[in-house]
mmCIF file of C-alpha atoms in Angstrom:
data_model
loop_
_atom_site.group_PDB
_atom_site.id
_atom_site.type_symbol
_atom_site.label_atom_id
_atom_site.label_comp_id
_atom_site.label_asym_id
_atom_site.label_seq_id
_atom_site.Cartn_x
_atom_site.Cartn_y
_atom_site.Cartn_z
ATOM 1 C CA MET A 1 -35.740 4.518 34.621
ATOM 2 C CA LYS A 2 -38.862 2.473 35.381
ATOM 3 C CA VAL A 3 -37.992 -0.118 32.733
ATOM 4 C CA ARG A 4 -36.257 -3.458 32.552
ATOM 5 C CA ASP A 5 -33.086 -4.154 30.626
ATOM 6 C CA LEU A 6 -31.432 -0.813 31.429
ATOM 7 C CA GLN A 7 -27.942 -0.492 30.011
ATOM 8 C CA HIS A 8 -25.135 0.759 32.257
ATOM 9 C CA ALA A 9 -21.393 0.457 32.786
ATOM 10 C CA LEU A 10 -21.519 -2.644 34.979
ATOM 11 C CA LEU A 11 -23.120 -4.838 32.324
ATOM 12 C CA PRO A 12 -20.921 -6.818 29.955
ATOM 13 C CA THR A 13 -21.007 -6.338 26.201
ATOM 14 C CA LEU A 14 -22.497 -9.609 25.019
ATOM 15 C CA THR A 15 -21.062 -11.546 22.111
ATOM 16 C CA GLU A 16 -23.473 -12.626 19.372
ATOM 17 C CA GLU A 17 -23.312 -16.164 20.732
ATOM 18 C CA GLU A 18 -24.212 -14.960 24.240
ATOM 19 C CA LYS A 19 -27.102 -12.890 22.902
ATOM 20 C CA SER A 20 -28.359 -15.881 20.940
ATOM 21 C CA ARG A 21 -28.160 -18.136 24.001
ATOM 22 C CA GLN A 22 -30.139 -15.683 26.117
ATOM 23 C CA ARG A 23 -32.781 -15.219 23.410
ATOM 24 C CA MET A 24 -33.106 -18.995 23.153
ATOM 25 C CA VAL A 25 -33.684 -19.359 26.897
ATOM 26 C CA VAL A 26 -36.312 -16.611 26.832
ATOM 27 C CA ALA A 27 -38.101 -18.251 23.905
ATOM 28 C CA LEU A 28 -37.951 -21.670 25.556
ATOM 29 C CA ARG A 29 -39.395 -20.377 28.813
ATOM 30 C CA ARG A 30 -42.166 -18.514 27.016
ATOM 31 C CA THR A 31 -43.158 -21.800 25.409
ATOM 32 C CA ILE A 32 -42.911 -23.741 28.679
ATOM 33 C CA ASN A 33 -44.814 -21.212 30.772
ATOM 34 C CA GLY A 34 -47.004 -19.510 28.203
ATOM 35 C CA ARG A 35 -48.164 -22.510 26.157
ATOM 36 C CA LEU A 36 -47.499 -25.645 28.214
ATOM 37 C CA ARG A 37 -48.088 -24.614 31.822
ATOM 38 C CA PRO A 38 -51.732 -23.552 31.270
ATOM 39 C CA ARG A 39 -52.473 -27.205 30.412
ATOM 40 C CA ASN A 40 -51.274 -28.560 33.769
ATOM 41 C CA VAL A 41 -54.625 -28.362 35.571
ATOM 42 C CA ALA A 42 -56.324 -30.127 32.654
ATOM 43 C CA LEU A 43 -53.591 -32.791 32.688
ATOM 44 C CA TYR A 44 -54.306 -33.327 36.377
ATOM 45 C CA LYS A 45 -57.975 -33.901 35.657
ATOM 46 C CA VAL A 46 -57.559 -36.281 32.720
ATOM 47 C CA GLU A 47 -54.349 -38.085 33.732
ATOM 48 C CA GLY A 48 -53.201 -37.394 37.278
ATOM 49 C CA ALA A 49 -56.416 -37.680 39.306
ATOM 50 C CA PRO A 50 -57.622 -40.871 37.563
ATOM 51 C CA ALA A 51 -54.199 -42.469 38.027
ATOM 52 C CA PHE A 52 -54.197 -41.519 41.714
ATOM 53 C CA ALA A 53 -57.700 -42.962 42.173
ATOM 54 C CA ALA A 54 -56.697 -46.197 40.464
ATOM 55 C CA ARG A 55 -53.645 -46.495 42.722
ATOM 56 C CA HIS A 56 -55.260 -45.523 46.045
ATOM 57 C CA GLY A 57 -58.931 -46.368 45.589
ATOM 58 C CA ARG A 58 -60.047 -42.801 46.306
ATOM 59 C CA ALA A 59 -59.890 -39.346 44.782
ATOM 60 C CA PRO A 60 -57.101 -36.904 45.780
ATOM 61 C CA GLN A 61 -58.166 -34.832 48.775
ATOM 62 C CA SER A 62 -55.283 -33.012 50.460
ATOM 63 C CA PRO A 63 -52.715 -30.717 48.838
ATOM 64 C CA GLU A 64 -50.218 -33.569 49.215
ATOM 65 C CA ASP A 65 -52.583 -35.897 47.362
ATOM 66 C CA VAL A 66 -52.981 -33.357 44.566
ATOM 67 C CA ALA A 67 -49.201 -32.887 44.285
ATOM 68 C CA ASN A 68 -48.696 -36.649 44.043
ATOM 69 C CA ALA A 69 -51.474 -36.934 41.492
ATOM 70 C CA LEU A 70 -49.942 -34.232 39.327
ATOM 71 C CA PHE A 71 -46.742 -36.235 39.057
ATOM 72 C CA LEU A 72 -48.730 -39.261 37.906
ATOM 73 C CA SER A 73 -49.401 -37.277 34.711
ATOM 74 C CA THR A 74 -46.771 -37.884 32.034
ATOM 75 C CA GLY A 75 -47.440 -34.464 30.516
ATOM 76 C CA TYR A 76 -46.985 -32.720 33.862
ATOM 77 C CA ARG A 77 -43.739 -34.568 34.561
ATOM 78 C CA MET A 78 -42.419 -33.493 31.172
ATOM 79 C CA TRP A 79 -43.366 -29.878 31.878
ATOM 80 C CA SER A 80 -41.750 -30.028 35.334
ATOM 81 C CA ALA A 81 -38.473 -31.401 33.983
ATOM 82 C CA MET A 82 -38.360 -28.798 31.220
ATOM 83 C CA ASN A 83 -39.158 -25.972 33.600
ATOM 84 C CA ARG A 84 -36.424 -27.006 36.021
ATOM 85 C CA ALA A 85 -33.883 -27.406 33.207
ATOM 86 C CA SER A 86 -34.777 -24.041 31.695
ATOM 87 C CA GLN A 87 -34.411 -22.339 35.094
ATOM 88 C CA GLU A 88 -30.891 -23.742 35.360
ATOM 89 C CA MET A 89 -30.215 -22.560 31.810
ATOM 90 C CA ILE A 90 -31.037 -18.993 32.864
ATOM 91 C CA TRP A 91 -28.009 -18.919 35.138
ATOM 92 C CA VAL A 92 -25.688 -20.392 32.532
ATOM 93 C CA ALA A 93 -26.838 -17.856 29.938
ATOM 94 C CA ALA A 94 -26.644 -14.942 32.372
ATOM 95 C CA GLY A 95 -23.633 -16.060 34.377
ATOM 96 C CA ALA A 96 -21.054 -16.888 31.719
ATOM 97 C CA PRO A 97 -20.781 -13.288 30.407
ATOM 98 C CA LEU A 98 -20.746 -11.897 33.953
ATOM 99 C CA VAL A 99 -17.933 -14.175 35.113
ATOM 100 C CA ARG A 100 -15.962 -13.418 31.943
ATOM 101 C CA ASP A 101 -16.379 -9.692 32.557
ATOM 102 C CA ALA A 102 -16.148 -9.617 36.361
ATOM 103 C CA ALA A 103 -12.749 -7.916 36.623
ATOM 104 C CA ARG A 104 -13.746 -5.122 34.225
ATOM 105 C CA ALA A 105 -17.080 -4.583 36.007
ATOM 106 C CA GLU A 106 -15.374 -4.358 39.403
ATOM 107 C CA ALA A 107 -12.884 -1.840 38.014
ATOM 108 C CA ALA A 108 -15.725 0.172 36.465
ATOM 109 C CA SER A 109 -17.528 0.230 39.815
ATOM 110 C CA ARG A 110 -14.540 2.034 41.347
ATOM 111 C CA THR A 111 -14.388 4.751 38.708
ATOM 112 C CA VAL A 112 -17.991 6.010 38.715
ATOM 113 C CA PRO A 113 -18.514 8.730 41.347
ATOM 114 C CA ALA A 114 -21.238 7.698 43.772
ATOM 115 C CA LEU A 115 -24.067 10.083 44.543
ATOM 116 C CA GLY A 116 -25.311 7.998 47.454
ATOM 117 C CA SER A 117 -23.584 5.773 50.010
ATOM 118 C CA LEU A 118 -22.940 2.148 50.955
ATOM 119 C CA HIS A 119 -22.983 0.864 54.541
ATOM 120 C CA LEU A 120 -21.812 -2.734 54.989
ATOM 121 C CA ASP A 121 -21.567 -4.465 58.355
ATOM 122 C CA PRO A 122 -18.697 -7.014 58.532
ATOM 123 C CA ALA A 123 -20.277 -8.516 61.644
ATOM 124 C CA PHE A 124 -23.696 -8.977 60.063
ATOM 125 C CA ASP A 125 -24.899 -12.593 59.952
ATOM 126 C CA PRO A 126 -27.591 -13.061 57.263
ATOM 127 C CA PRO A 127 -30.623 -15.112 58.331
ATOM 128 C CA GLY A 128 -30.072 -18.762 57.488
ATOM 129 C CA GLU A 129 -33.557 -19.189 56.072
ATOM 130 C CA ILE A 130 -32.397 -17.063 53.129
ATOM 131 C CA ALA A 131 -28.615 -17.469 53.161
ATOM 132 C CA ASP A 132 -28.792 -21.267 53.115
ATOM 133 C CA ILE A 133 -30.985 -21.464 49.996
ATOM 134 C CA ASP A 134 -30.182 -20.805 46.355
ATOM 135 C CA ILE A 135 -33.445 -18.953 45.758
ATOM 136 C CA HIS A 136 -34.581 -19.251 42.125
ATOM 137 C CA LEU A 137 -31.572 -21.608 41.854
ATOM 138 C CA GLN A 138 -29.341 -18.506 41.623
ATOM 139 C CA PRO A 139 -25.768 -19.818 42.061
ATOM 140 C CA GLY A 140 -24.488 -18.913 45.505
ATOM 141 C CA GLY A 141 -27.860 -17.516 46.530
ATOM 142 C CA TYR A 142 -28.772 -13.954 47.390
ATOM 143 C CA THR A 143 -26.042 -13.618 50.013
ATOM 144 C CA MET A 144 -23.057 -14.850 47.988
ATOM 145 C CA ASP A 145 -20.022 -12.695 48.830
ATOM 146 C CA ARG A 146 -16.594 -13.564 47.434
ATOM 147 C CA GLY A 147 -14.813 -10.742 49.218
ATOM 148 C CA GLU A 148 -14.140 -7.029 48.919
ATOM 149 C CA GLY A 149 -15.203 -5.604 45.580
ATOM 150 C CA ASP A 150 -17.309 -8.637 44.624
ATOM 151 C CA LEU A 151 -20.432 -7.739 42.637
ATOM 152 C CA LEU A 152 -21.471 -11.094 41.232
ATOM 153 C CA ALA A 153 -24.551 -11.752 43.400
ATOM 154 C CA GLY A 154 -26.162 -8.499 42.313
ATOM 155 C CA ALA A 155 -25.058 -8.862 38.702
ATOM 156 C CA LEU A 156 -26.576 -12.352 38.530
ATOM 157 C CA TYR A 157 -29.777 -11.116 40.117
ATOM 158 C CA GLU A 158 -30.220 -8.352 37.549
ATOM 159 C CA ALA A 159 -29.191 -10.284 34.429
ATOM 160 C CA GLY A 160 -30.858 -13.553 35.430
ATOM 161 C CA GLY A 161 -33.950 -11.739 36.638
ATOM 162 C CA ASN A 162 -34.388 -10.067 33.269
ATOM 163 C CA ILE A 163 -34.167 -13.377 31.398
ATOM 164 C CA TYR A 164 -36.645 -14.895 33.848
ATOM 165 C CA ALA A 165 -39.085 -11.994 33.503
ATOM 166 C CA PHE A 166 -38.940 -11.882 29.717
ATOM 167 C CA GLY A 167 -39.507 -15.651 29.712
ATOM 168 C CA GLN A 168 -42.687 -15.076 31.726
ATOM 169 C CA GLY A 169 -43.969 -12.663 29.103
ATOM 170 C CA VAL A 170 -43.108 -9.475 31.002
ATOM 171 C CA GLY A 171 -42.354 -6.580 28.659
ATOM 172 C CA LYS A 172 -39.196 -4.473 28.651
ATOM 173 C CA GLY A 173 -41.229 -1.475 29.764
ATOM 174 C CA ASP A 174 -42.406 -3.173 32.936
ATOM 175 C CA SER A 175 -41.314 -2.137 36.414
ATOM 176 C CA LYS A 176 -42.531 -3.339 39.789
ATOM 177 C CA ALA A 177 -41.738 0.064 41.271
ATOM 178 C CA GLY A 178 -43.423 1.715 38.296
ATOM 179 C CA ALA A 179 -46.669 -0.151 38.972
ATOM 180 C CA VAL A 180 -46.677 0.943 42.619
ATOM 181 C CA ILE A 181 -45.719 4.534 41.735
ATOM 182 C CA ARG A 182 -48.571 4.687 39.226
ATOM 183 C CA HIS A 183 -50.988 3.464 41.907
ATOM 184 C CA LEU A 184 -49.599 5.898 44.493
ATOM 185 C CA GLU A 185 -49.876 8.925 42.232
ATOM 186 C CA ALA A 186 -53.365 7.966 41.086
ATOM 187 C CA ARG A 187 -54.487 7.941 44.727
ATOM 188 C CA HIS A 188 -52.392 10.949 45.795
ATOM 189 C CA PRO A 189 -51.806 13.316 42.848
ATOM 190 C CA GLY A 190 -48.786 15.551 43.285
ATOM 191 C CA ILE A 191 -47.333 13.560 46.177
ATOM 192 C CA GLN A 192 -43.648 14.252 46.876
ATOM 193 C CA PRO A 193 -42.289 11.982 49.629
ATOM 194 C CA GLU A 194 -39.189 13.346 51.324
ATOM 195 C CA ARG A 195 -37.788 10.030 52.620
ATOM 196 C CA ILE A 196 -38.303 6.577 51.084
ATOM 197 C CA LEU A 197 -37.143 3.178 52.405
ATOM 198 C CA ASP A 198 -36.987 0.085 50.167
ATOM 199 C CA LEU A 199 -36.869 -3.181 52.131
ATOM 200 C CA GLY A 200 -35.139 -6.229 50.653
ATOM 201 C CA CYS A 201 -33.821 -4.063 47.841
ATOM 202 C CA SER A 202 -31.583 -6.786 46.279
ATOM 203 C CA ALA A 203 -29.722 -5.329 43.255
ATOM 204 C CA GLY A 204 -31.447 -1.980 43.659
ATOM 205 C CA ALA A 205 -33.528 -1.840 40.477
ATOM 206 C CA ALA A 206 -36.712 -0.746 42.236
ATOM 207 C CA THR A 207 -34.794 1.485 44.642
ATOM 208 C CA CYS A 208 -33.217 3.346 41.737
ATOM 209 C CA ALA A 209 -36.607 3.679 40.071
ATOM 210 C CA TRP A 210 -37.995 5.364 43.188
ATOM 211 C CA ALA A 211 -34.958 7.655 43.394
ATOM 212 C CA ALA A 212 -35.217 8.597 39.713
ATOM 213 C CA HIS A 213 -38.935 9.320 39.935
ATOM 214 C CA PHE A 214 -38.585 11.385 43.127
ATOM 215 C CA PRO A 215 -35.131 12.975 42.643
ATOM 216 C CA ASP A 216 -35.513 15.289 45.626
ATOM 217 C CA ALA A 217 -36.277 12.435 48.019
ATOM 218 C CA ASP A 218 -33.769 10.897 50.429
ATOM 219 C CA VAL A 219 -33.912 7.244 49.304
ATOM 220 C CA HIS A 220 -32.570 4.284 51.296
ATOM 221 C CA GLY A 221 -32.374 0.572 50.496
ATOM 222 C CA VAL A 222 -31.883 -2.330 52.908
ATOM 223 C CA ASP A 223 -30.747 -5.863 52.085
ATOM 224 C CA ILE A 224 -28.887 -8.716 53.775
ATOM 225 C CA GLY A 225 -26.339 -9.485 51.030
ATOM 226 C CA ALA A 226 -23.015 -7.609 50.869
ATOM 227 C CA GLY A 227 -22.363 -8.634 47.259
ATOM 228 C CA MET A 228 -25.896 -7.677 46.314
ATOM 229 C CA LEU A 229 -25.505 -4.259 47.935
ATOM 230 C CA ARG A 230 -22.102 -3.528 46.382
ATOM 231 C CA TYR A 231 -23.650 -4.082 43.010
ATOM 232 C CA ALA A 232 -26.746 -2.022 43.871
ATOM 233 C CA HIS A 233 -24.546 0.869 45.008
ATOM 234 C CA ALA A 234 -22.354 0.759 41.892
ATOM 235 C CA ARG A 235 -25.400 0.372 39.652
ATOM 236 C CA ALA A 236 -27.082 3.429 41.174
ATOM 237 C CA ALA A 237 -23.900 5.422 40.603
ATOM 238 C CA ALA A 238 -23.702 4.243 36.982
ATOM 239 C CA LEU A 239 -27.303 5.354 36.471
ATOM 240 C CA GLY A 240 -26.683 8.719 38.132
ATOM 241 C CA VAL A 241 -29.149 8.397 41.027
ATOM 242 C CA ALA A 242 -28.518 8.921 44.728
ATOM 243 C CA VAL A 243 -29.421 5.993 46.984
ATOM 244 C CA HIS A 244 -28.103 5.070 50.430
ATOM 245 C CA PHE A 245 -27.731 1.289 50.774
ATOM 246 C CA HIS A 246 -27.519 -0.495 54.145
ATOM 247 C CA GLN A 247 -26.730 -4.100 55.044
ATOM 248 C CA ALA A 248 -29.412 -5.052 57.533
ATOM 249 C CA ASP A 249 -32.353 -7.358 58.082
ATOM 250 C CA ALA A 250 -35.735 -5.861 57.134
ATOM 251 C CA ALA A 251 -37.075 -7.538 60.279
ATOM 252 C CA ASP A 252 -34.688 -5.435 62.411
ATOM 253 C CA LEU A 253 -34.497 -1.792 61.317
ATOM 254 C CA SER A 254 -32.924 -0.582 64.553
ATOM 255 C CA ALA A 255 -30.585 1.691 62.572
ATOM 256 C CA PHE A 256 -33.613 3.840 61.698
ATOM 257 C CA ALA A 257 -35.619 5.956 64.132
ATOM 258 C CA ASP A 258 -39.349 5.751 64.717
ATOM 259 C CA ASP A 259 -41.475 7.813 62.316
ATOM 260 C CA SER A 260 -38.534 8.561 60.014
ATOM 261 C CA PHE A 261 -39.857 7.784 56.487
ATOM 262 C CA ASP A 262 -42.773 9.081 54.449
ATOM 263 C CA LEU A 263 -42.926 5.903 52.415
ATOM 264 C CA VAL A 264 -41.777 2.337 53.107
ATOM 265 C CA VAL A 265 -41.905 -0.149 50.223
ATOM 266 C CA SER A 266 -40.893 -3.686 49.394
ATOM 267 C CA HIS A 267 -40.880 -5.520 46.091
ATOM 268 C CA ASN A 268 -41.249 -9.323 45.972
ATOM 269 C CA LEU A 269 -40.001 -9.603 49.549
ATOM 270 C CA LEU A 270 -43.112 -11.087 51.170
ATOM 271 C CA HIS A 271 -42.689 -14.442 49.441
ATOM 272 C CA GLU A 272 -38.927 -14.677 50.076
ATOM 273 C CA ILE A 273 -39.002 -14.660 53.888
ATOM 274 C CA GLY A 274 -40.528 -16.917 56.512
ATOM 275 C CA ARG A 275 -43.605 -16.216 58.573
ATOM 276 C CA GLU A 276 -41.901 -14.833 61.687
ATOM 277 C CA GLN A 277 -39.454 -12.724 59.666
ATOM 278 C CA ARG A 278 -42.347 -11.355 57.634
ATOM 279 C CA ARG A 279 -44.374 -10.428 60.690
ATOM 280 C CA ALA A 280 -41.387 -8.687 62.249
ATOM 281 C CA MET A 281 -40.733 -6.852 58.975
ATOM 282 C CA LEU A 282 -44.337 -5.618 58.789
ATOM 283 C CA ALA A 283 -44.101 -4.311 62.355
ATOM 284 C CA GLU A 284 -40.783 -2.588 61.671
ATOM 285 C CA ALA A 285 -42.173 -1.006 58.506
ATOM 286 C CA ARG A 286 -45.014 0.500 60.494
ATOM 287 C CA ARG A 287 -42.659 1.685 63.235
ATOM 288 C CA VAL A 288 -40.373 3.631 60.911
ATOM 289 C CA VAL A 289 -43.089 5.173 58.719
ATOM 290 C CA ARG A 290 -44.211 8.627 59.759
ATOM 291 C CA PRO A 291 -47.760 9.502 60.854
ATOM 292 C CA GLY A 292 -49.564 10.226 57.617
ATOM 293 C CA GLY A 293 -47.115 8.007 55.733
ATOM 294 C CA MET A 294 -47.768 4.834 53.770
ATOM 295 C CA VAL A 295 -46.396 1.317 53.435
ATOM 296 C CA PHE A 296 -46.595 -0.647 50.169
ATOM 297 C CA HIS A 297 -45.610 -4.315 49.862
ATOM 298 C CA GLN A 298 -45.786 -5.474 46.221
ATOM 299 C CA ASP A 299 -45.432 -9.133 45.317
ATOM 300 C CA VAL A 300 -46.344 -11.921 42.899
ATOM 301 C CA PRO A 301 -50.056 -12.627 42.247
ATOM 302 C CA THR A 302 -50.143 -16.274 43.392
ATOM 303 C CA ARG A 303 -52.374 -15.176 46.285
ATOM 304 C CA PHE A 304 -55.190 -14.651 43.786
ATOM 305 C CA VAL A 305 -55.201 -18.353 42.816
ATOM 306 C CA THR A 306 -58.056 -20.042 44.693
ATOM 307 C CA GLU A 307 -58.728 -23.500 43.181
ATOM 308 C CA LEU A 308 -56.872 -26.200 45.138
ATOM 309 C CA VAL A 309 -55.350 -27.880 42.090
ATOM 310 C CA ALA A 310 -54.179 -24.553 40.673
ATOM 311 C CA ARG A 311 -52.707 -23.547 44.038
ATOM 312 C CA VAL A 312 -50.778 -26.802 44.314
ATOM 313 C CA GLU A 313 -49.596 -26.475 40.710
ATOM 314 C CA ARG A 314 -48.366 -22.940 41.436
ATOM 315 C CA ALA A 315 -46.448 -24.299 44.434
ATOM 316 C CA TRP A 316 -44.061 -26.143 42.093
ATOM 317 C CA ASP A 317 -41.436 -23.499 42.924
ATOM 318 C CA THR A 318 -41.319 -24.570 46.574
ATOM 319 C CA SER A 319 -39.964 -28.023 45.792
ATOM 320 C CA HIS A 320 -38.093 -27.337 42.578
ATOM 321 C CA ASN A 321 -37.004 -23.686 42.436
ATOM 322 C CA GLY A 322 -35.625 -22.808 45.861
ATOM 323 C CA GLU A 323 -38.760 -20.905 46.952
ATOM 324 C CA ALA A 324 -39.037 -22.138 50.528
ATOM 325 C CA PHE A 325 -41.836 -19.759 51.541
ATOM 326 C CA TRP A 326 -43.959 -19.745 48.380
ATOM 327 C CA ASN A 327 -46.856 -21.680 49.975
ATOM 328 C CA ILE A 328 -46.690 -19.755 53.237
ATOM 329 C CA TYR A 329 -46.925 -16.451 51.388
ATOM 330 C CA ALA A 330 -49.798 -17.633 49.203
ATOM 331 C CA GLY A 331 -51.862 -19.067 52.047
ATOM 332 C CA ASP A 332 -51.314 -16.850 55.093
ATOM 333 C CA ASP A 333 -53.684 -14.091 56.212
ATOM 334 C CA LEU A 334 -51.507 -11.071 55.509
ATOM 335 C CA VAL A 335 -54.197 -8.584 56.505
ATOM 336 C CA ALA A 336 -54.273 -10.183 59.961
ATOM 337 C CA ASP A 337 -50.487 -9.837 60.070
ATOM 338 C CA MET A 338 -50.798 -6.136 59.216
ATOM 339 C CA VAL A 339 -53.341 -5.699 62.017
ATOM 340 C CA ALA A 340 -50.994 -7.471 64.428
ATOM 341 C CA ALA A 341 -48.224 -5.125 63.263
ATOM 342 C CA GLY A 342 -50.300 -2.147 64.410
ATOM 343 C CA PHE A 343 -52.251 -1.077 61.335
ATOM 344 C CA ALA A 344 -55.963 -0.372 61.746
ATOM 345 C CA PRO A 345 -58.167 -2.582 59.519
ATOM 346 C CA ALA A 346 -59.617 0.527 57.849
ATOM 347 C CA ASP A 347 -56.093 1.601 56.844
ATOM 348 C CA ILE A 348 -55.200 -1.707 55.137
ATOM 349 C CA GLU A 349 -55.811 -2.563 51.491
ATOM 350 C CA GLU A 350 -55.191 -5.661 49.361
ATOM 351 C CA LEU A 351 -55.521 -5.330 45.615
ATOM 352 C CA ARG A 352 -54.264 -6.450 42.238
ATOM 353 C CA LEU A 353 -52.069 -4.053 40.285
ATOM 354 C CA SER A 354 -51.731 -4.161 36.526
ATOM 355 C CA GLN A 355 -48.220 -4.459 35.198
ATOM 356 C CA VAL A 356 -46.821 -1.422 33.427
ATOM 357 C CA ASP A 357 -45.922 -3.649 30.450
ATOM 358 C CA GLY A 358 -47.325 -7.174 30.559
ATOM 359 C CA ALA A 359 -50.483 -9.064 31.401
ATOM 360 C CA MET A 360 -49.586 -10.911 34.608
ATOM 361 C CA GLY A 361 -50.302 -8.254 37.233
ATOM 362 C CA TRP A 362 -49.017 -7.892 40.794
ATOM 363 C CA TYR A 363 -50.309 -8.275 44.344
ATOM 364 C CA LEU A 364 -50.239 -5.198 46.592
ATOM 365 C CA LEU A 365 -50.602 -5.046 50.372
ATOM 366 C CA ALA A 366 -50.850 -1.450 51.571
ATOM 367 C CA GLY A 367 -51.166 0.237 54.918
ATOM 368 C CA GLY A 368 -51.435 3.806 56.147
ATOM 369 C CA LYS A 369 -50.369 5.302 59.455
ATOM 370 C CA PRO A 370 -52.844 7.903 60.734
ATOM 371 C CA ALA A 371 -51.535 11.470 60.927
#
């Protein structure tokens, strides 16, 4: 189950036209990001920086200067426009089949017997820093909820996320959870965690992967979106794995007792939340993990980019793709945050993980709680 593009009862049967449209978007994004984007730093040097110097009488110095200089490059502006348009095309290609098939998917979600559970809180108020943004330009955002039975937020996240990933060159055999599991088992052969908590679980793909790999474990997932969680719950049932999903903020895990999980994980959550939310989440993760347990926060590898121009170029998503905290994630001292959360420096590790299927790699922030 540690693969992308899993087929299950909630997914629509695509028409040939819909398949063709999705393949086209994937191919377009592979060209934009695989062939054109690597030229952006060179375009800055030969077009953007000279144009900035001619306009201002000095070389670009600050990140703001570099960002302005990039947009003085005709080639960069063309790339930016194409990248934005192709991101919007993802949601058209993914969303049209899902909207067409929504009634059938909702009916299917009621007929598959659940092995786990779903706990929604009608009084829960999602944090505005996430709820008020259409992250990745996903229509309605992560917290879209059209009422009882609505699954669309989660369905969009899964289908759109697959198109996005394949357009980045990620293979169908890749899995964020799979990369972390491989690392965990290499360090701790034969490990069998009894309780696992996935923070910011979204549509539950990684959560289900953990549950499938450790079928005897008691696996829980937490997210802020009711529509996202309904879909995650129904998806887990369709895949035949037992997961308990909870609507809650990862920065406030008061529903869980101290020292109650062997393993606490998150996947691509660090870059989706603000600084104070992140620090609270790291502290809560340490609180609920048992002595002798481990915490793994996996995320995108933008933190490994060091050159100023490359860092600014990678921050395109902040202004143009609904990624409000992209720069904060890339630039903050996360090890210091882990120390402030209660982890000892000797128990903290930052490293780069290889993808299971693909060349991009992942960032991993890990911490252990002494037995």
